[in-house]
Amino acid sequence: MHTTSQASILGNMESMELLGPKRCYIEFGAGKGKLSHWIRIALKDAEDVHFLLVERSSTRFKVDGKHKNADSAFERLQVDIQHLDLGKVPLMKAKGLPVIGVGKHLCGAATDLTLRCLFEHNCTKGDTEPLKKRAKLHNADHHIMSVPSMDKEPVVSGLAIALCCHHRCDWKHYVGKEFFRQRGLGRKEFDAFRRLSSWATCGMTRFSSETTEKATKSKMEEEEEHEMSEEALPDTLNCFMPVEDREQIGRLCKCLIDKGRVDYLQRKGFETSLKYYTSRDVSLENVLLTAVPAASQKREDSK
């Protein structure tokens, strides 16, 4: 199941020409680092490809260790995304490569924090305290030279983020506030949509009961990574509406929240889209947020 999802994400990235040499891939909410692992395999013949894996928790069974002898550098940062300033990361400053942001399990507000990290470079300026992180650089033969402090911000060349757990979003970090306000909506309405979005996955139990034992085990792993909060479920209408109707309402609420993110990226000058990257039979959390710079997209279209 997970391999199918990873392959689909990579396929979408390839179609947008986001897989190639001389790039730095930043995997947010990296966990074990499986998405970076498969990107590296897809780019095994590419030169000057680097990976920055961001994860706030200590992780067991990391797969980035499999690339210790590879030509690419794998650096892991243990830091909360909201405290990460990419302009201060030595790998980013030394190489100056275009950045591709990726993520597969960025639950709720983590997606918004990731977008702010990539596009609001000044959000952590003024914080004089050094980031409390643990950095591990694999491939000891690759020496990263320090460079003068030029505060040159990373250039984002694209992103591909698999969205999930909209009920864990919060108004404070949400990047689509302007999108909501232009439609006469605010924090109160956002909170209602956020809670109703959990209805989109109320078919998880039914789905699991209809699968084989092996598929059910994989589904349980998926649900652990997308843990549902029971208190996020609006219970008052549950007994009055069929599951299918609740799922449809939930999907519409998720879409509305995601449209705010699309609007945010478009304001930043990016061509943005929401795509189904796998079927609902594989995962009920199956929407991929993608973006590439609008200028480069137009140049490609004019060729």
CSV table of N, CA and C in Angstrom, one decimal, residues 128-245:
chain,number,residue,atom,x,y,z
A,128,THR,N,17.1,35.2,18.1
A,128,THR,CA,18.5,35.1,18.3
A,128,THR,C,19.0,33.8,18.8
A,129,GLU,N,18.0,33.0,19.4
A,129,GLU,CA,18.4,31.7,19.9
A,129,GLU,C,18.7,30.7,18.8
A,130,PRO,N,19.8,30.0,18.9
A,130,PRO,CA,20.0,28.9,17.9
A,130,PRO,C,19.0,27.9,18.0
A,131,LEU,N,18.7,27.2,16.8
A,131,LEU,CA,17.7,26.2,16.8
A,131,LEU,C,18.2,25.0,17.6
A,132,LYS,N,17.4,24.4,18.4
A,132,LYS,CA,17.7,23.2,19.1
A,132,LYS,C,17.4,22.0,18.2
A,133,LYS,N,18.4,21.5,17.5
A,133,LYS,CA,18.2,20.5,16.6
A,133,LYS,C,19.4,19.5,16.7
A,134,ARG,N,19.2,18.3,16.2
A,134,ARG,CA,20.2,17.4,16.1
A,134,ARG,C,20.4,17.1,14.6
A,135,ALA,N,21.6,17.4,14.1
A,135,ALA,CA,21.8,17.2,12.6
A,135,ALA,C,22.8,16.0,12.5
A,136,LYS,N,22.4,15.1,11.5
A,136,LYS,CA,23.3,14.0,11.2
A,136,LYS,C,23.5,14.0,9.7
A,137,LEU,N,24.8,14.0,9.3
A,137,LEU,CA,25.2,14.1,7.9
A,137,LEU,C,25.8,12.7,7.6
A,138,HIS,N,25.1,12.0,6.7
A,138,HIS,CA,25.7,10.7,6.2
A,138,HIS,C,26.6,11.0,5.0
A,139,ASN,N,27.6,10.1,4.8
A,139,ASN,CA,28.6,10.3,3.8
A,139,ASN,C,29.7,11.2,4.3
A,140,ALA,N,30.6,10.6,5.1
A,140,ALA,CA,31.6,11.4,5.8
A,140,ALA,C,32.6,12.0,4.8
A,141,ASP,N,32.6,11.5,3.6
A,141,ASP,CA,33.6,12.0,2.6
A,141,ASP,C,33.1,13.3,2.0
A,142,HIS,N,31.9,13.6,2.2
A,142,HIS,CA,31.3,14.9,1.6
A,142,HIS,C,31.5,16.0,2.7
A,143,HIS,N,32.4,16.9,2.4
A,143,HIS,CA,32.6,18.0,3.3
A,143,HIS,C,31.9,19.2,2.9
A,144,ILE,N,31.1,19.8,3.8
A,144,ILE,CA,30.3,21.0,3.6
A,144,ILE,C,31.1,22.2,4.1
A,145,MET,N,31.6,23.0,3.2
A,145,MET,CA,32.3,24.2,3.5
A,145,MET,C,31.4,25.3,4.0
A,146,SER,N,31.8,26.0,5.1
A,146,SER,CA,31.0,27.2,5.5
A,146,SER,C,31.2,28.3,4.5
A,147,VAL,N,30.2,29.1,4.5
A,147,VAL,CA,30.3,30.3,3.5
A,147,VAL,C,30.0,31.5,4.3
A,148,PRO,N,30.4,32.7,3.8
A,148,PRO,CA,30.1,33.9,4.5
A,148,PRO,C,28.6,34.1,4.7
A,149,SER,N,28.2,34.8,5.8
A,149,SER,CA,26.8,35.0,6.0
A,149,SER,C,26.3,36.1,5.1
A,150,MET,N,25.6,35.6,4.0
A,150,MET,CA,25.1,36.4,3.0
A,150,MET,C,23.5,36.4,3.1
A,151,ASP,N,23.0,35.6,4.0
A,151,ASP,CA,21.5,35.5,4.1
A,151,ASP,C,20.8,35.4,2.8
A,152,LYS,N,21.4,34.6,1.9
A,152,LYS,CA,20.7,34.3,0.7
A,152,LYS,C,19.7,33.3,0.9
A,153,GLU,N,18.4,33.6,0.6
A,153,GLU,CA,17.3,32.7,0.9
A,153,GLU,C,17.2,31.6,-0.2
A,154,PRO,N,16.8,30.4,0.2
A,154,PRO,CA,16.7,29.3,-0.7
A,154,PRO,C,15.6,29.6,-1.8
A,155,VAL,N,15.9,29.1,-3.0
A,155,VAL,CA,14.9,29.3,-4.1
A,155,VAL,C,14.1,28.0,-4.2
A,156,VAL,N,12.8,28.2,-4.0
A,156,VAL,CA,11.9,27.0,-4.1
A,156,VAL,C,11.4,26.8,-5.5
A,157,SER,N,11.7,25.6,-6.0
A,157,SER,CA,11.4,25.3,-7.4
A,157,SER,C,10.2,24.4,-7.6
A,158,GLY,N,9.6,24.0,-6.5
A,158,GLY,CA,8.4,23.2,-6.6
A,158,GLY,C,8.1,22.5,-5.3
A,159,LEU,N,7.0,21.9,-5.2
A,159,LEU,CA,6.6,21.1,-4.0
A,159,LEU,C,5.5,20.0,-4.4
A,160,ALA,N,5.5,19.0,-3.6
A,160,ALA,CA,4.5,17.9,-3.7
A,160,ALA,C,4.3,17.4,-2.3
A,161,ILE,N,3.1,17.7,-1.8
A,161,ILE,CA,2.7,17.3,-0.4
A,161,ILE,C,1.4,16.6,-0.4
A,162,ALA,N,1.5,15.4,0.1
A,162,ALA,CA,0.3,14.6,0.3
A,162,ALA,C,-0.4,15.1,1.6
A,163,LEU,N,-1.7,15.5,1.4
A,163,LEU,CA,-2.4,16.1,2.5
A,163,LEU,C,-3.2,15.1,3.3
A,164,CYS,N,-3.4,15.4,4.6
A,164,CYS,CA,-4.1,14.6,5.5
A,164,CYS,C,-4.5,15.3,6.8
A,165,CYS,N,-5.4,14.6,7.5
A,165,CYS,CA,-5.8,15.0,8.9
A,165,CYS,C,-6.2,16.5,9.0
A,166,HIS,N,-7.1,17.0,8.1
A,166,HIS,CA,-7.5,18.4,8.2
A,166,HIS,C,-8.1,18.8,9.5
A,167,HIS,N,-8.7,17.8,10.2
A,167,HIS,CA,-9.3,18.1,11.5
A,167,HIS,C,-8.2,18.6,12.5
A,168,ARG,N,-6.9,18.4,12.2
A,168,ARG,CA,-5.8,18.9,13.1
A,168,ARG,C,-5.3,20.2,12.6
A,169,CYS,N,-5.9,20.8,11.7
A,169,CYS,CA,-5.5,22.2,11.3
A,169,CYS,C,-5.9,23.2,12.4
A,170,ASP,N,-5.3,24.4,12.4
A,170,ASP,CA,-5.7,25.4,13.3
A,170,ASP,C,-5.6,26.8,12.6
A,171,TRP,N,-6.4,27.7,13.0
A,171,TRP,CA,-6.5,29.0,12.4
A,171,TRP,C,-5.2,29.8,12.6
A,172,LYS,N,-4.6,29.6,13.7
A,172,LYS,CA,-3.3,30.4,13.9
A,172,LYS,C,-2.3,30.2,12.8
A,173,HIS,N,-2.1,29.0,12.4
A,173,HIS,CA,-1.1,28.7,11.4
A,173,HIS,C,-1.6,28.6,10.0
A,174,TYR,N,-2.9,28.5,9.8
A,174,TYR,CA,-3.5,28.3,8.5
A,174,TYR,C,-3.0,29.4,7.5
A,175,VAL,N,-2.6,29.1,6.3
A,175,VAL,CA,-2.1,30.1,5.4
A,175,VAL,C,-3.2,30.6,4.5
A,176,GLY,N,-4.4,30.1,4.6
A,176,GLY,CA,-5.5,30.5,3.7
A,176,GLY,C,-6.5,31.5,4.3
A,177,LYS,N,-6.0,32.2,5.4
A,177,LYS,CA,-6.9,33.2,6.1
A,177,LYS,C,-7.5,34.2,5.1
A,178,GLU,N,-6.7,34.7,4.2
A,178,GLU,CA,-7.2,35.7,3.3
A,178,GLU,C,-8.3,35.2,2.4
A,179,PHE,N,-8.1,33.9,1.9
A,179,PHE,CA,-9.1,33.3,1.1
A,179,PHE,C,-10.4,33.2,1.8
A,180,PHE,N,-10.4,32.8,3.1
A,180,PHE,CA,-11.6,32.7,3.9
A,180,PHE,C,-12.2,34.1,4.1
A,181,ARG,N,-11.4,35.1,4.5
A,181,ARG,CA,-11.9,36.4,4.8
A,181,ARG,C,-12.6,37.1,3.6
A,182,GLN,N,-12.1,36.8,2.4
A,182,GLN,CA,-12.7,37.4,1.2
A,182,GLN,C,-14.1,36.8,0.9
A,183,ARG,N,-14.4,35.7,1.6
A,183,ARG,CA,-15.7,35.1,1.4
A,183,ARG,C,-16.5,35.2,2.7
A,184,GLY,N,-16.1,36.2,3.5
A,184,GLY,CA,-16.9,36.5,4.7
A,184,GLY,C,-16.8,35.4,5.8
A,185,LEU,N,-15.8,34.6,5.7
A,185,LEU,CA,-15.6,33.5,6.7
A,185,LEU,C,-14.4,33.8,7.6
A,186,GLY,N,-14.4,33.3,8.8
A,186,GLY,CA,-13.4,33.6,9.8
A,186,GLY,C,-13.1,32.4,10.6
A,187,ARG,N,-12.5,32.6,11.8
A,187,ARG,CA,-12.1,31.5,12.7
A,187,ARG,C,-13.2,30.6,13.0
A,188,LYS,N,-14.4,31.1,13.3
A,188,LYS,CA,-15.5,30.3,13.8
A,188,LYS,C,-15.9,29.3,12.7
A,189,GLU,N,-16.0,29.8,11.5
A,189,GLU,CA,-16.4,29.0,10.3
A,189,GLU,C,-15.3,28.0,10.0
A,190,PHE,N,-14.1,28.4,10.1
A,190,PHE,CA,-12.9,27.5,9.8
A,190,PHE,C,-12.9,26.4,10.8
A,191,ASP,N,-13.2,26.7,12.1
A,191,ASP,CA,-13.2,25.6,13.1
A,191,ASP,C,-14.3,24.6,12.8
A,192,ALA,N,-15.5,25.1,12.3
A,192,ALA,CA,-16.6,24.2,12.0
A,192,ALA,C,-16.2,23.3,10.8
A,193,PHE,N,-15.6,23.9,9.7
A,193,PHE,CA,-15.2,23.1,8.6
A,193,PHE,C,-14.1,22.1,9.0
A,194,ARG,N,-13.2,22.5,9.8
A,194,ARG,CA,-12.1,21.7,10.3
A,194,ARG,C,-12.7,20.4,10.9
A,195,ARG,N,-13.6,20.6,11.8
A,195,ARG,CA,-14.2,19.5,12.5
A,195,ARG,C,-15.0,18.6,11.6
A,196,LEU,N,-15.8,19.2,10.7
A,196,LEU,CA,-16.6,18.4,9.8
A,196,LEU,C,-15.7,17.6,8.8
A,197,SER,N,-14.5,18.1,8.5
A,197,SER,CA,-13.6,17.4,7.6
A,197,SER,C,-13.3,16.0,8.0
A,198,SER,N,-13.4,15.7,9.3
A,198,SER,CA,-13.1,14.3,9.7
A,198,SER,C,-14.1,13.3,9.2
A,199,TRP,N,-15.3,13.8,8.8
A,199,TRP,CA,-16.3,12.9,8.2
A,199,TRP,C,-15.8,12.3,6.9
A,200,ALA,N,-14.9,12.9,6.3
A,200,ALA,CA,-14.4,12.3,5.0
A,200,ALA,C,-13.8,11.0,5.2
A,201,THR,N,-13.3,10.6,6.4
A,201,THR,CA,-12.7,9.3,6.6
A,201,THR,C,-13.5,8.4,7.5
A,202,CYS,N,-14.8,8.7,7.6
A,202,CYS,CA,-15.6,7.8,8.5
A,202,CYS,C,-15.9,6.5,7.8
A,203,GLY,N,-15.4,6.3,6.6
A,203,GLY,CA,-15.5,5.0,6.0
A,203,GLY,C,-14.3,4.1,6.2
A,204,MET,N,-13.4,4.6,7.0
A,204,MET,CA,-12.2,3.8,7.3
A,204,MET,C,-12.5,2.4,7.8
A,205,THR,N,-13.4,2.4,8.8
A,205,THR,CA,-13.8,1.1,9.4
A,205,THR,C,-14.4,0.1,8.5
A,206,ARG,N,-15.3,0.7,7.6
A,206,ARG,CA,-16.0,-0.2,6.6
A,206,ARG,C,-15.0,-0.7,5.6
A,207,PHE,N,-14.1,0.2,5.3
A,207,PHE,CA,-13.0,-0.2,4.3
A,207,PHE,C,-12.2,-1.4,4.8
A,208,SER,N,-11.8,-1.2,6.1
A,208,SER,CA,-10.9,-2.3,6.6
A,208,SER,C,-11.6,-3.6,6.7
A,209,SER,N,-12.9,-3.6,7.0
A,209,SER,CA,-13.6,-4.9,7.1
A,209,SER,C,-13.8,-5.6,5.8
A,210,GLU,N,-13.6,-4.8,4.7
A,210,GLU,CA,-13.8,-5.4,3.3
A,210,GLU,C,-12.5,-5.9,2.7
A,211,THR,N,-11.4,-5.7,3.3
A,211,THR,CA,-10.1,-6.0,2.8
A,211,THR,C,-9.6,-7.4,3.3
A,212,THR,N,-8.6,-7.9,2.7
A,212,THR,CA,-8.0,-9.1,3.1
A,212,THR,C,-7.2,-8.8,4.4
A,213,GLU,N,-6.7,-9.9,5.0
A,213,GLU,CA,-6.0,-9.7,6.3
A,213,GLU,C,-4.7,-8.9,6.1
A,214,LYS,N,-4.0,-9.2,5.0
A,214,LYS,CA,-2.8,-8.5,4.7
A,214,LYS,C,-3.0,-7.0,4.4
A,215,ALA,N,-4.1,-6.7,3.6
A,215,ALA,CA,-4.4,-5.3,3.3
A,215,ALA,C,-4.9,-4.6,4.6
A,216,THR,N,-5.6,-5.3,5.5
A,216,THR,CA,-6.1,-4.7,6.7
A,216,THR,C,-4.9,-4.3,7.6
A,217,LYS,N,-3.9,-5.1,7.6
A,217,LYS,CA,-2.7,-4.8,8.4
A,217,LYS,C,-2.0,-3.5,7.9
A,218,SER,N,-1.9,-3.4,6.5
A,218,SER,CA,-1.4,-2.2,6.0
A,218,SER,C,-2.2,-1.0,6.3
A,219,LYS,N,-3.6,-1.2,6.2
A,219,LYS,CA,-4.5,-0.1,6.5
A,219,LYS,C,-4.3,0.4,8.0
A,220,MET,N,-4.1,-0.6,8.9
A,220,MET,CA,-3.9,-0.2,10.3
A,220,MET,C,-2.7,0.6,10.4
A,221,GLU,N,-1.6,0.3,9.7
A,221,GLU,CA,-0.4,1.1,9.7
A,221,GLU,C,-0.7,2.5,9.2
A,222,GLU,N,-1.5,2.6,8.1
A,222,GLU,CA,-1.8,3.9,7.5
A,222,GLU,C,-2.6,4.7,8.5
A,223,GLU,N,-3.6,4.1,9.2
A,223,GLU,CA,-4.4,4.8,10.2
A,223,GLU,C,-3.6,5.3,11.4
A,224,GLU,N,-2.5,4.5,11.7
A,224,GLU,CA,-1.7,5.0,12.8
A,224,GLU,C,-0.9,6.2,12.5
A,225,GLU,N,-0.6,6.4,11.2
A,225,GLU,CA,0.1,7.6,10.7
A,225,GLU,C,-0.9,8.7,10.5
A,226,HIS,N,-2.2,8.4,10.4
A,226,HIS,CA,-3.2,9.4,10.2
A,226,HIS,C,-4.2,9.3,11.3
A,227,GLU,N,-3.7,9.3,12.6
A,227,GLU,CA,-4.6,9.0,13.7
A,227,GLU,C,-5.7,10.0,13.8
A,228,MET,N,-6.9,9.4,13.9
A,228,MET,CA,-8.1,10.3,14.0
A,228,MET,C,-8.4,10.6,15.5
A,229,SER,N,-8.8,11.9,15.7
A,229,SER,CA,-9.1,12.3,17.0
A,229,SER,C,-10.7,12.2,17.2
A,230,GLU,N,-11.1,11.4,18.0
A,230,GLU,CA,-12.5,11.2,18.2
A,230,GLU,C,-13.2,12.5,18.6
A,231,GLU,N,-12.6,13.3,19.4
A,231,GLU,CA,-13.2,14.5,19.8
A,231,GLU,C,-13.4,15.5,18.7
A,232,ALA,N,-12.7,15.3,17.5
A,232,ALA,CA,-12.9,16.1,16.4
A,232,ALA,C,-14.1,15.8,15.6
A,233,LEU,N,-14.7,14.7,15.9
A,233,LEU,CA,-15.9,14.3,15.2
A,233,LEU,C,-17.2,14.9,15.7
A,234,PRO,N,-17.9,15.6,14.9
A,234,PRO,CA,-19.2,16.2,15.3
A,234,PRO,C,-20.2,15.1,15.5
A,235,ASP,N,-20.7,14.8,16.7
A,235,ASP,CA,-21.5,13.7,16.9
A,235,ASP,C,-23.0,14.0,16.8
A,236,THR,N,-23.4,15.2,16.8
A,236,THR,CA,-24.8,15.6,16.9
A,236,THR,C,-25.6,15.1,15.7
A,237,LEU,N,-25.0,15.1,14.5
A,237,LEU,CA,-25.7,14.7,13.3
A,237,LEU,C,-25.4,13.3,12.8
A,238,ASN,N,-24.5,12.6,13.5
A,238,ASN,CA,-24.1,11.3,13.1
A,238,ASN,C,-25.3,10.3,12.9
A,239,CYS,N,-26.2,10.3,13.8
A,239,CYS,CA,-27.3,9.4,13.8
A,239,CYS,C,-28.4,9.8,12.7
A,240,PHE,N,-28.3,11.0,12.2
A,240,PHE,CA,-29.3,11.5,11.3
A,240,PHE,C,-28.9,11.4,9.8
A,241,MET,N,-27.6,11.1,9.5
A,241,MET,CA,-27.1,11.2,8.2
A,241,MET,C,-26.4,9.9,7.8
A,242,PRO,N,-26.7,9.4,6.6
A,242,PRO,CA,-26.0,8.2,6.1
A,242,PRO,C,-24.5,8.5,6.0
A,243,VAL,N,-23.7,7.4,6.2
A,243,VAL,CA,-22.2,7.5,6.1
A,243,VAL,C,-21.8,8.2,4.8
A,244,GLU,N,-22.4,7.8,3.7
A,244,GLU,CA,-22.0,8.4,2.4
A,244,GLU,C,-22.2,9.9,2.3
A,245,ASP,N,-23.3,10.4,2.9
A,245,ASP,CA,-23.5,11.8,2.9
A,245,ASP,C,-22.5,12.5,3.8
